[in-house]
Amino acid sequence: MTPRFDDPRVAAIAEKALAGKRLDFEDGVNLYRSPDLLGVGWLANRIREEKNGNTTWFNVNRHINPTNVCVAACKLCAFGRQKRHPAAYTMSLEEVWERAGQGYTEAVSEFHIVGGLHPELSLDWFCEMIAGLKARFPQVHLKAFTMVEISYLARRAKISNEECLIRFKQAGVDSMPGGGAEIFSERVRRIICDHKMTGEEWLETARLAHKIGLRSNSTMLYGHVETPEDRVDHLLKLRAVQDETGGFQTFIPLAFHPENTPMQHLPATTGFEDLKNIAVSRLLLDNFPHIKAYWVMMTPKIAQVAQRFGADDLDGTVVEEKIYHDAGSTVSQSLAREQLLRLIREAGREPAERDTLYRPVVRDEATFTVLV
Ligand code: V47
């Protein structure tokens, strides 16, 4: 059954999408500009159900941020610190390995490891960190390093990005998170992350990672100084790389949190914008299997609703989140498995625990030990 759309432009786009036709730049901008959130959401939900049925995925993961020391000083970020700042920290290798085992009783299936661009920690140090984690937690998937960290470490080690990726893969990295993409528009990058790699470099590094057999995620930071056109441009560039490589697993729209950043004069995003971004990305990224509503960023309340606007994944337990909490987030740092299950079931979805590569995880009911 097709609903009546409030906006005739959305009705026309729905006809196209439901006929299996690819949406274009103009469709994307019209979807962003339309106030018909329920129409756009209905359509995204239809496509979500075609791709993922009634399932919402989650995982049991732990974030580890070995250092917040960062040479980049991006205006979007409240996490990075200069080396001499009183709140700067850098863990020792032993601290990283110890932290990995702390704070959660249930067997974690993924470590999500990202950090600042530290001017002294070497590629060898990071390889040792990864190899040490693999040796201590062989069953845990290591999702580590953004494209930005790869490019920085490669440059400092005077090797190519491809060699750096190969070194990390050999050390034990299993896949890569989606951070650091921000918005590919160079005009916007000059304002929000002036010294970071360009959008084209981010995309090229993702291509290389996929080429050597590392799958990765992808993100887009929205809700700062970008336009709807910048967002659509970003999504279509990701879609083009995915056509080439098929290496992206999921897309995660990330709402900008302005507090404690040099852009704190900007207002935070609204629930309307957050749901719209989930829905539009589900519609434009027709070759992406998954869209993640990251509950830390969206709040558990909006992430729950997002399951009916195109999202089929809520991320995981997280345990200790720093990047959004430094930027003023007041949501919990961690969600227990039971809380995730409730968010999913109340939305009428079937919870399915996954590993990082979206394979179902089966646990012993009593002990939560991973069986498969
Ligand atoms: O790269 C930084 C963004 C990203 C702020 O791949 C900010 O599964 C909002 O990429 N306000 C890190 N956003 C988070 C990330 C991520 C999270 C969860 C899962 C996955 C995945 C990836 O957060 C950064 C940057 O784009 N960010 N500062 C801020 N003030």
GROMACS .gro file of C-alpha atoms and ligand atoms in nm:
model
  402
    1MET     CA    1   0.000   0.000   0.000
    2THR     CA    2   0.139   0.343  -0.095
    3PRO     CA    3   0.050   0.634   0.135
    4ARG     CA    4  -0.059   0.980   0.025
    5PHE     CA    5   0.248   1.202   0.026
    6ASP     CA    6   0.225   1.561   0.154
    7ASP     CA    7   0.490   1.668  -0.097
    8PRO     CA    8   0.441   1.587  -0.468
    9ARG     CA    9   0.821   1.587  -0.518
   10VAL     CA   10   0.850   1.303  -0.266
   11ALA     CA   11   0.564   1.118  -0.439
   12ALA     CA   12   0.756   1.134  -0.769
   13ILE     CA   13   1.077   1.014  -0.603
   14ALA     CA   14   0.885   0.730  -0.437
   15GLU     CA   15   0.758   0.613  -0.774
   16LYS     CA   16   1.114   0.607  -0.904
   17ALA     CA   17   1.262   0.430  -0.600
   18LEU     CA   18   0.986   0.171  -0.583
   19ALA     CA   19   1.044   0.091  -0.950
   20GLY     CA   20   1.405   0.007  -0.855
   21LYS     CA   21   1.551   0.315  -1.028
   22ARG     CA   22   1.858   0.485  -0.887
   23LEU     CA   23   1.800   0.829  -0.731
   24ASP     CA   24   2.012   1.119  -0.857
   25PHE     CA   25   2.161   1.439  -0.717
   26GLU     CA   26   1.844   1.643  -0.765
   27ASP     CA   27   1.630   1.375  -0.598
   28GLY     CA   28   1.866   1.381  -0.300
   29VAL     CA   29   1.846   1.759  -0.263
   30ASN     CA   30   1.466   1.748  -0.294
   31LEU     CA   31   1.447   1.481  -0.024
   32TYR     CA   32   1.660   1.694   0.208
   33ARG     CA   33   1.459   2.008   0.134
   34SER     CA   34   1.117   1.848   0.173
   35PRO     CA   35   0.930   1.897   0.500
   36ASP     CA   36   0.748   1.567   0.437
   37LEU     CA   37   0.950   1.370   0.691
   38LEU     CA   38   0.687   1.101   0.723
   39GLY     CA   39   0.669   1.051   0.345
   40VAL     CA   40   1.048   1.029   0.314
   41GLY     CA   41   1.062   0.804   0.621
   42TRP     CA   42   0.790   0.573   0.489
   43LEU     CA   43   0.980   0.526   0.166
   44ALA     CA   44   1.314   0.466   0.344
   45ASN     CA   45   1.144   0.217   0.573
   46ARG     CA   46   1.009   0.024   0.271
   47ILE     CA   47   1.358  -0.002   0.123
   48ARG     CA   48   1.504  -0.094   0.463
   49GLU     CA   49   1.254  -0.377   0.499
   50GLU     CA   50   1.330  -0.500   0.146
   51LYS     CA   51   1.702  -0.517   0.233
   52ASN     CA   52   1.700  -0.623   0.598
   53GLY     CA   53   1.350  -0.751   0.668
   54ASN     CA   54   1.244  -0.694   1.025
   55THR     CA   55   1.593  -0.735   1.170
   56THR     CA   56   1.779  -0.470   1.367
   57TRP     CA   57   2.143  -0.558   1.423
   58PHE     CA   58   2.353  -0.473   1.727
   59ASN     CA   59   2.687  -0.588   1.861
   60VAL     CA   60   2.871  -0.618   2.190
   61ASN     CA   61   3.168  -0.390   2.150
   62ARG     CA   62   3.410  -0.171   2.338
   63HIS     CA   63   3.561   0.157   2.224
   64ILE     CA   64   3.929   0.217   2.298
   65ASN     CA   65   4.088   0.557   2.234
   66PRO     CA   66   4.462   0.515   2.307
   67THR     CA   67   4.538   0.888   2.294
   68ASN     CA   68   4.359   1.222   2.259
   69VAL     CA   69   4.679   1.403   2.162
   70CYS     CA   70   4.623   1.535   1.811
   71VAL     CA   71   4.817   1.766   1.581
   72ALA     CA   72   4.514   1.838   1.362
   73ALA     CA   73   4.317   2.091   1.575
   74CYS     CA   74   3.995   2.044   1.373
   75LYS     CA   75   3.725   2.297   1.458
   76LEU     CA   76   3.464   2.021   1.465
   77CYS     CA   77   3.632   1.828   1.745
   78ALA     CA   78   3.617   1.852   2.125
   79PHE     CA   79   3.826   1.538   2.180
   80GLY     CA   80   4.173   1.623   2.048
   81ARG     CA   81   4.426   1.801   2.271
   82GLN     CA   82   4.772   1.946   2.219
   83LYS     CA   83   5.043   1.741   2.387
   84ARG     CA   84   5.100   1.982   2.675
   85HIS     CA   85   4.731   2.043   2.751
   86PRO     CA   86   4.644   1.938   3.111
   87ALA     CA   87   4.368   1.707   2.981
   88ALA     CA   88   4.593   1.537   2.722
   89TYR     CA   89   4.645   1.164   2.776
   90THR     CA   90   4.831   0.881   2.607
   91MET     CA   91   4.799   0.524   2.727
   92SER     CA   92   5.099   0.295   2.749
   93LEU     CA   93   5.075  -0.033   2.557
   94GLU     CA   94   5.007  -0.214   2.887
   95GLU     CA   95   4.726   0.032   2.964
   96VAL     CA   96   4.564  -0.029   2.624
   97TRP     CA   97   4.576  -0.406   2.673
   98GLU     CA   98   4.449  -0.379   3.030
   99ARG     CA   99   4.169  -0.136   2.934
  100ALA     CA  100   4.055  -0.375   2.662
  101GLY     CA  101   3.970  -0.639   2.921
  102GLN     CA  102   3.795  -0.409   3.168
  103GLY     CA  103   3.444  -0.310   3.248
  104TYR     CA  104   3.215  -0.557   3.081
  105THR     CA  105   3.131  -0.904   3.189
  106GLU     CA  106   2.981  -1.029   2.865
  107ALA     CA  107   3.225  -1.146   2.598
  108VAL     CA  108   3.291  -0.850   2.369
  109SER     CA  109   3.313  -0.938   1.999
  110GLU     CA  110   3.467  -0.612   1.872
  111PHE     CA  111   3.717  -0.347   1.981
  112HIS     CA  112   3.663  -0.016   1.802
  113ILE     CA  113   4.001   0.160   1.821
  114VAL     CA  114   4.061   0.519   1.708
  115GLY     CA  115   4.258   0.811   1.845
  116GLY     CA  116   4.425   1.144   1.782
  117LEU     CA  117   4.714   1.208   1.542
  118HIS     CA  118   4.994   1.184   1.796
  119PRO     CA  119   5.320   1.349   1.679
  120GLU     CA  120   5.544   1.086   1.843
  121LEU     CA  121   5.371   0.748   1.854
  122SER     CA  122   5.510   0.547   1.565
  123LEU     CA  123   5.362   0.298   1.322
  124ASP     CA  124   5.562   0.028   1.502
  125TRP     CA  125   5.403   0.126   1.835
  126PHE     CA  126   5.054   0.091   1.685
  127CYS     CA  127   5.144  -0.241   1.520
  128GLU     CA  128   5.264  -0.369   1.857
  129MET     CA  129   4.942  -0.247   2.019
  130ILE     CA  130   4.734  -0.438   1.763
  131ALA     CA  131   4.946  -0.754   1.778
  132GLY     CA  132   4.929  -0.745   2.159
  133LEU     CA  133   4.549  -0.713   2.152
  134LYS     CA  134   4.522  -1.000   1.904
  135ALA     CA  135   4.745  -1.221   2.120
  136ARG     CA  136   4.543  -1.147   2.436
  137PHE     CA  137   4.194  -1.144   2.279
  138PRO     CA  138   4.216  -1.369   1.971
  139GLN     CA  139   3.837  -1.404   1.946
  140VAL     CA  140   3.776  -1.026   1.932
  141HIS     CA  141   3.748  -0.849   1.594
  142LEU     CA  142   3.978  -0.545   1.574
  143LYS     CA  143   3.808  -0.257   1.391
  144ALA     CA  144   4.082   0.000   1.401
  145PHE     CA  145   4.213   0.329   1.258
  146THR     CA  146   4.037   0.581   1.038
  147MET     CA  147   4.163   0.663   0.689
  148VAL     CA  148   4.299   0.985   0.843
  149GLU     CA  149   4.517   0.796   1.093
  150ILE     CA  150   4.644   0.570   0.811
  151SER     CA  151   4.750   0.865   0.599
  152TYR     CA  152   4.920   1.042   0.894
  153LEU     CA  153   5.109   0.734   1.015
  154ALA     CA  154   5.213   0.641   0.660
  155ARG     CA  155   5.349   0.990   0.597
  156ARG     CA  156   5.549   0.985   0.922
  157ALA     CA  157   5.684   0.637   0.846
  158LYS     CA  158   5.764   0.747   0.488
  159ILE     CA  159   5.567   0.464   0.332
  160SER     CA  160   5.259   0.464   0.108
  161ASN     CA  161   4.905   0.445   0.248
  162GLU     CA  162   4.875   0.101   0.090
  163GLU     CA  163   5.188  -0.027   0.266
  164CYS     CA  164   5.062   0.115   0.594
  165LEU     CA  165   4.729  -0.067   0.550
  166ILE     CA  166   4.914  -0.389   0.472
  167ARG     CA  167   5.131  -0.350   0.784
  168PHE     CA  168   4.822  -0.309   1.000
  169LYS     CA  169   4.645  -0.600   0.836
  170GLN     CA  170   4.946  -0.820   0.901
  171ALA     CA  171   4.958  -0.701   1.264
  172GLY     CA  172   4.594  -0.808   1.317
  173VAL     CA  173   4.356  -0.531   1.207
  174ASP     CA  174   4.038  -0.701   1.079
  175SER     CA  175   3.842  -0.405   0.942
  176MET     CA  176   3.819  -0.028   0.967
  177PRO     CA  177   3.571   0.216   1.121
  178GLY     CA  178   3.411   0.493   0.916
  179GLY     CA  179   3.532   0.806   1.096
  180GLY     CA  180   3.720   1.105   0.963
  181ALA     CA  181   3.519   1.138   0.643
  182GLU     CA  182   3.336   1.449   0.774
  183ILE     CA  183   3.199   1.614   0.456
  184PHE     CA  184   3.391   1.575   0.133
  185SER     CA  185   3.323   1.934   0.011
  186GLU     CA  186   3.657   2.119   0.013
  187ARG     CA  187   3.482   2.449   0.094
  188VAL     CA  188   3.338   2.298   0.412
  189ARG     CA  189   3.656   2.107   0.506
  190ARG     CA  190   3.848   2.435   0.499
  191ILE     CA  191   3.616   2.559   0.774
  192ILE     CA  192   3.567   2.252   0.994
  193CYS     CA  193   3.888   2.048   0.952
  194ASP     CA  194   4.136   2.259   0.762
  195HIS     CA  195   4.448   2.043   0.797
  196LYS     CA  196   4.289   1.703   0.752
  197MET     CA  197   4.336   1.493   0.438
  198THR     CA  198   4.112   1.594   0.146
  199GLY     CA  199   3.785   1.417   0.073
  200GLU     CA  200   3.939   1.263  -0.239
  201GLU     CA  201   4.227   1.123  -0.029
  202TRP     CA  202   3.981   0.975   0.221
  203LEU     CA  203   3.796   0.802  -0.063
  204GLU     CA  204   4.119   0.682  -0.224
  205THR     CA  205   4.242   0.535   0.107
  206ALA     CA  206   3.909   0.355   0.147
  207ARG     CA  207   3.951   0.212  -0.205
  208LEU     CA  208   4.299   0.086  -0.110
  209ALA     CA  209   4.174  -0.069   0.214
  210HIS     CA  210   3.899  -0.252   0.024
  211LYS     CA  211   4.149  -0.360  -0.241
  212ILE     CA  212   4.372  -0.534   0.013
  213GLY     CA  213   4.071  -0.708   0.167
  214LEU     CA  214   3.986  -0.484   0.462
  215ARG     CA  215   3.620  -0.392   0.476
  216SER     CA  216   3.531  -0.056   0.624
  217ASN     CA  217   3.247   0.160   0.743
  218SER     CA  218   3.169   0.512   0.631
  219THR     CA  219   3.031   0.825   0.795
  220MET     CA  220   2.915   1.179   0.722
  221LEU     CA  221   2.927   1.461   0.975
  222TYR     CA  222   2.623   1.687   0.929
  223GLY     CA  223   2.462   1.977   1.114
  224HIS     CA  224   2.738   2.243   1.096
  225VAL     CA  225   2.801   2.468   0.792
  226GLU     CA  226   2.721   2.226   0.511
  227THR     CA  227   2.432   2.260   0.264
  228PRO     CA  228   2.192   1.988   0.145
  229GLU     CA  229   2.394   1.988  -0.179
  230ASP     CA  230   2.714   1.912   0.016
  231ARG     CA  231   2.544   1.619   0.189
  232VAL     CA  232   2.415   1.473  -0.138
  233ASP     CA  233   2.755   1.518  -0.300
  234HIS     CA  234   2.911   1.327  -0.007
  235LEU     CA  235   2.661   1.042  -0.027
  236LEU     CA  236   2.695   1.006  -0.404
  237LYS     CA  237   3.076   0.994  -0.377
  238LEU     CA  238   3.048   0.709  -0.126
  239ARG     CA  239   2.799   0.534  -0.354
  240ALA     CA  240   3.041   0.561  -0.648
  241VAL     CA  241   3.326   0.401  -0.449
  242GLN     CA  242   3.090   0.130  -0.330
  243ASP     CA  243   2.999   0.057  -0.695
  244GLU     CA  244   3.370   0.001  -0.760
  245THR     CA  245   3.475  -0.196  -0.450
  246GLY     CA  246   3.171  -0.322  -0.258
  247GLY     CA  247   3.388  -0.282   0.053
  248PHE     CA  248   3.168  -0.058   0.270
  249GLN     CA  249   2.958  -0.245   0.522
  250THR     CA  250   2.754   0.034   0.669
  251PHE     CA  251   2.696   0.406   0.660
  252ILE     CA  252   2.662   0.611   0.978
  253PRO     CA  253   2.531   0.968   0.962
  254LEU     CA  254   2.691   1.158   1.254
  255ALA     CA  255   2.521   1.469   1.395
  256PHE     CA  256   2.758   1.747   1.487
  257HIS     CA  257   2.776   1.813   1.863
  258PRO     CA  258   2.897   2.173   1.897
  259GLU     CA  259   2.960   2.196   2.272
  260ASN     CA  260   3.326   2.250   2.374
  261THR     CA  261   3.434   2.291   2.010
  262PRO     CA  262   3.546   2.618   1.844
  263MET     CA  263   3.207   2.607   1.666
  264GLN     CA  264   3.000   2.599   1.981
  265HIS     CA  265   2.799   2.902   1.866
  266LEU     CA  266   2.618   2.667   1.624
  267PRO     CA  267   2.293   2.504   1.736
  268ALA     CA  268   2.278   2.127   1.784
  269THR     CA  269   2.080   1.926   1.529
  270THR     CA  270   1.711   1.848   1.583
  271GLY     CA  271   1.533   1.513   1.585
  272PHE     CA  272   1.376   1.607   1.251
  273GLU     CA  273   1.718   1.652   1.089
  274ASP     CA  274   1.857   1.336   1.248
  275LEU     CA  275   1.572   1.120   1.116
  276LYS     CA  276   1.587   1.290   0.776
  277ASN     CA  277   1.956   1.204   0.744
  278ILE     CA  278   1.891   0.840   0.824
  279ALA     CA  279   1.609   0.825   0.569
  280VAL     CA  280   1.784   1.011   0.286
  281SER     CA  281   2.101   0.807   0.325
  282ARG     CA  282   1.900   0.484   0.313
  283LEU     CA  283   1.740   0.604  -0.013
  284LEU     CA  284   2.053   0.734  -0.189
  285LEU     CA  285   2.292   0.456  -0.078
  286ASP     CA  286   2.110   0.182  -0.265
  287ASN     CA  287   2.429  -0.031  -0.277
  288PHE     CA  288   2.497  -0.019   0.099
  289PRO     CA  289   2.366  -0.317   0.292
  290HIS     CA  290   2.330  -0.133   0.624
  291ILE     CA  291   2.251   0.209   0.774
  292LYS     CA  292   2.350   0.255   1.136
  293ALA     CA  293   2.167   0.478   1.385
  294TYR     CA  294   2.453   0.526   1.631
  295TRP     CA  295   2.267   0.565   1.960
  296VAL     CA  296   2.549   0.758   2.131
  297MET     CA  297   2.524   1.030   1.869
  298MET     CA  298   2.146   1.030   1.815
  299THR     CA  299   2.040   0.951   2.173
  300PRO     CA  300   1.880   0.612   2.237
  301LYS     CA  301   1.533   0.771   2.193
  302ILE     CA  302   1.591   0.897   1.838
  303ALA     CA  303   1.794   0.587   1.744
  304GLN     CA  304   1.496   0.377   1.844
  305VAL     CA  305   1.260   0.571   1.615
  306ALA     CA  306   1.522   0.563   1.337
  307GLN     CA  307   1.457   0.189   1.304
  308ARG     CA  308   1.134   0.291   1.127
  309PHE     CA  309   1.305   0.557   0.910
  310GLY     CA  310   1.562   0.340   0.732
  311ALA     CA  311   1.812   0.225   0.997
  312ASP     CA  312   1.875  -0.146   1.056
  313ASP     CA  313   2.161  -0.123   1.307
  314LEU     CA  314   2.207   0.051   1.643
  315ASP     CA  315   2.581  -0.013   1.694
  316GLY     CA  316   2.660  -0.177   2.028
  317THR     CA  317   2.727  -0.160   2.398
  318VAL     CA  318   3.024   0.080   2.341
  319VAL     CA  319   3.123   0.078   2.716
  320GLU     CA  320   3.335   0.394   2.721
  321GLU     CA  321   3.267   0.671   2.470
  322LYS     CA  322   3.486   0.983   2.464
  323ILE     CA  323   3.446   1.172   2.135
  324TYR     CA  324   3.080   1.270   2.184
  325HIS     CA  325   3.103   1.301   2.560
  326ASP     CA  326   3.386   1.554   2.528
  327ALA     CA  327   3.149   1.741   2.295
  328GLY     CA  328   2.882   1.768   2.564
  329SER     CA  329   2.679   1.452   2.508
  330THR     CA  330   2.477   1.365   2.817
  331VAL     CA  331   2.357   1.018   2.711
  332SER     CA  332   2.497   0.718   2.895
  333GLN     CA  333   2.850   0.603   2.799
  334SER     CA  334   2.731   0.246   2.769
  335LEU     CA  335   2.415   0.045   2.702
  336ALA     CA  336   2.368  -0.302   2.843
  337ARG     CA  337   2.254  -0.575   2.607
  338GLU     CA  338   1.912  -0.577   2.778
  339GLN     CA  339   1.864  -0.206   2.707
  340LEU     CA  340   1.953  -0.251   2.341
  341LEU     CA  341   1.708  -0.541   2.315
  342ARG     CA  342   1.431  -0.326   2.461
  343LEU     CA  343   1.499  -0.038   2.217
  344ILE     CA  344   1.473  -0.283   1.929
  345ARG     CA  345   1.174  -0.490   2.043
  346GLU     CA  346   0.963  -0.186   2.134
  347ALA     CA  347   1.007  -0.063   1.777
  348GLY     CA  348   0.860  -0.392   1.656
  349ARG     CA  349   1.191  -0.518   1.521
  350GLU     CA  350   1.370  -0.848   1.576
  351PRO     CA  351   1.704  -0.798   1.754
  352ALA     CA  352   1.995  -0.988   1.603
  353GLU     CA  353   2.340  -0.980   1.756
  354ARG     CA  354   2.610  -0.960   1.489
  355ASP     CA  355   2.984  -0.962   1.467
  356THR     CA  356   3.157  -0.673   1.291
  357LEU     CA  357   3.109  -0.839   0.950
  358TYR     CA  358   2.733  -0.878   1.009
  359ARG     CA  359   2.747  -1.252   1.073
  360PRO     CA  360   2.496  -1.361   1.339
  361VAL     CA  361   2.648  -1.426   1.683
  362VAL     CA  362   2.500  -1.711   1.882
  363ARG     CA  363   2.552  -1.712   2.260
  364ASP     CA  364   2.490  -1.954   2.538
  365GLU     CA  365   2.170  -1.819   2.704
  366ALA     CA  366   2.297  -1.858   3.059
  367THR     CA  367   2.659  -1.746   3.035
  368PHE     CA  368   2.649  -1.525   2.722
  369THR     CA  369   2.960  -1.703   2.599
  370VAL     CA  370   2.984  -1.681   2.222
  371LEU     CA  371   2.908  -2.020   2.064
  372VAL     CA  372   2.926  -1.925   1.694
  373V47     O1  373   3.553   1.101   1.278
  373V47     C1  374   3.422   1.432   1.606
  373V47     C2  375   3.299   1.273   1.453
  373V47     C3  376   3.377   1.063   1.436
  373V47     C4  377   3.259   1.548   1.679
  373V47     O2  378   3.260   0.292   1.203
  373V47     C5  379   3.213   1.449   1.594
  373V47     O3  380   3.126   0.175   1.325
  373V47     C6  381   3.003   1.520   1.629
  373V47     O4  382   3.342   0.767   1.327
  373V47     N1  383   3.041   1.620   1.709
  373V47     C7  384   3.415   0.944   1.522
  373V47     N2  385   3.085   1.435   1.569
  373V47     C8  386   3.300   0.850   1.544
  373V47     C9  387   3.289   0.749   1.433
  373V47    C10  388   3.212   0.624   1.454
  373V47    C11  389   3.127   0.612   1.562
  373V47    C12  390   3.057   0.492   1.580
  373V47    C13  391   3.075   0.384   1.496
  373V47    C14  392   3.162   0.397   1.389
  373V47    C15  393   3.185   0.281   1.298
  373V47    C16  394   3.231   0.519   1.367
  373V47     O5  395   3.298   1.149   1.513
  373V47    C17  396   3.486   1.151   1.387
  373V47    C18  397   3.410   1.275   1.351
  373V47     O6  398   3.351   1.262   1.224
  373V47     N3  399   3.314   1.382   1.552
  373V47     N4  400   3.389   1.536   1.686
  373V47    C19  401   3.167   1.639   1.737
  373V47     N5  402   3.205   1.740   1.814
   0.00000   0.00000   0.00000
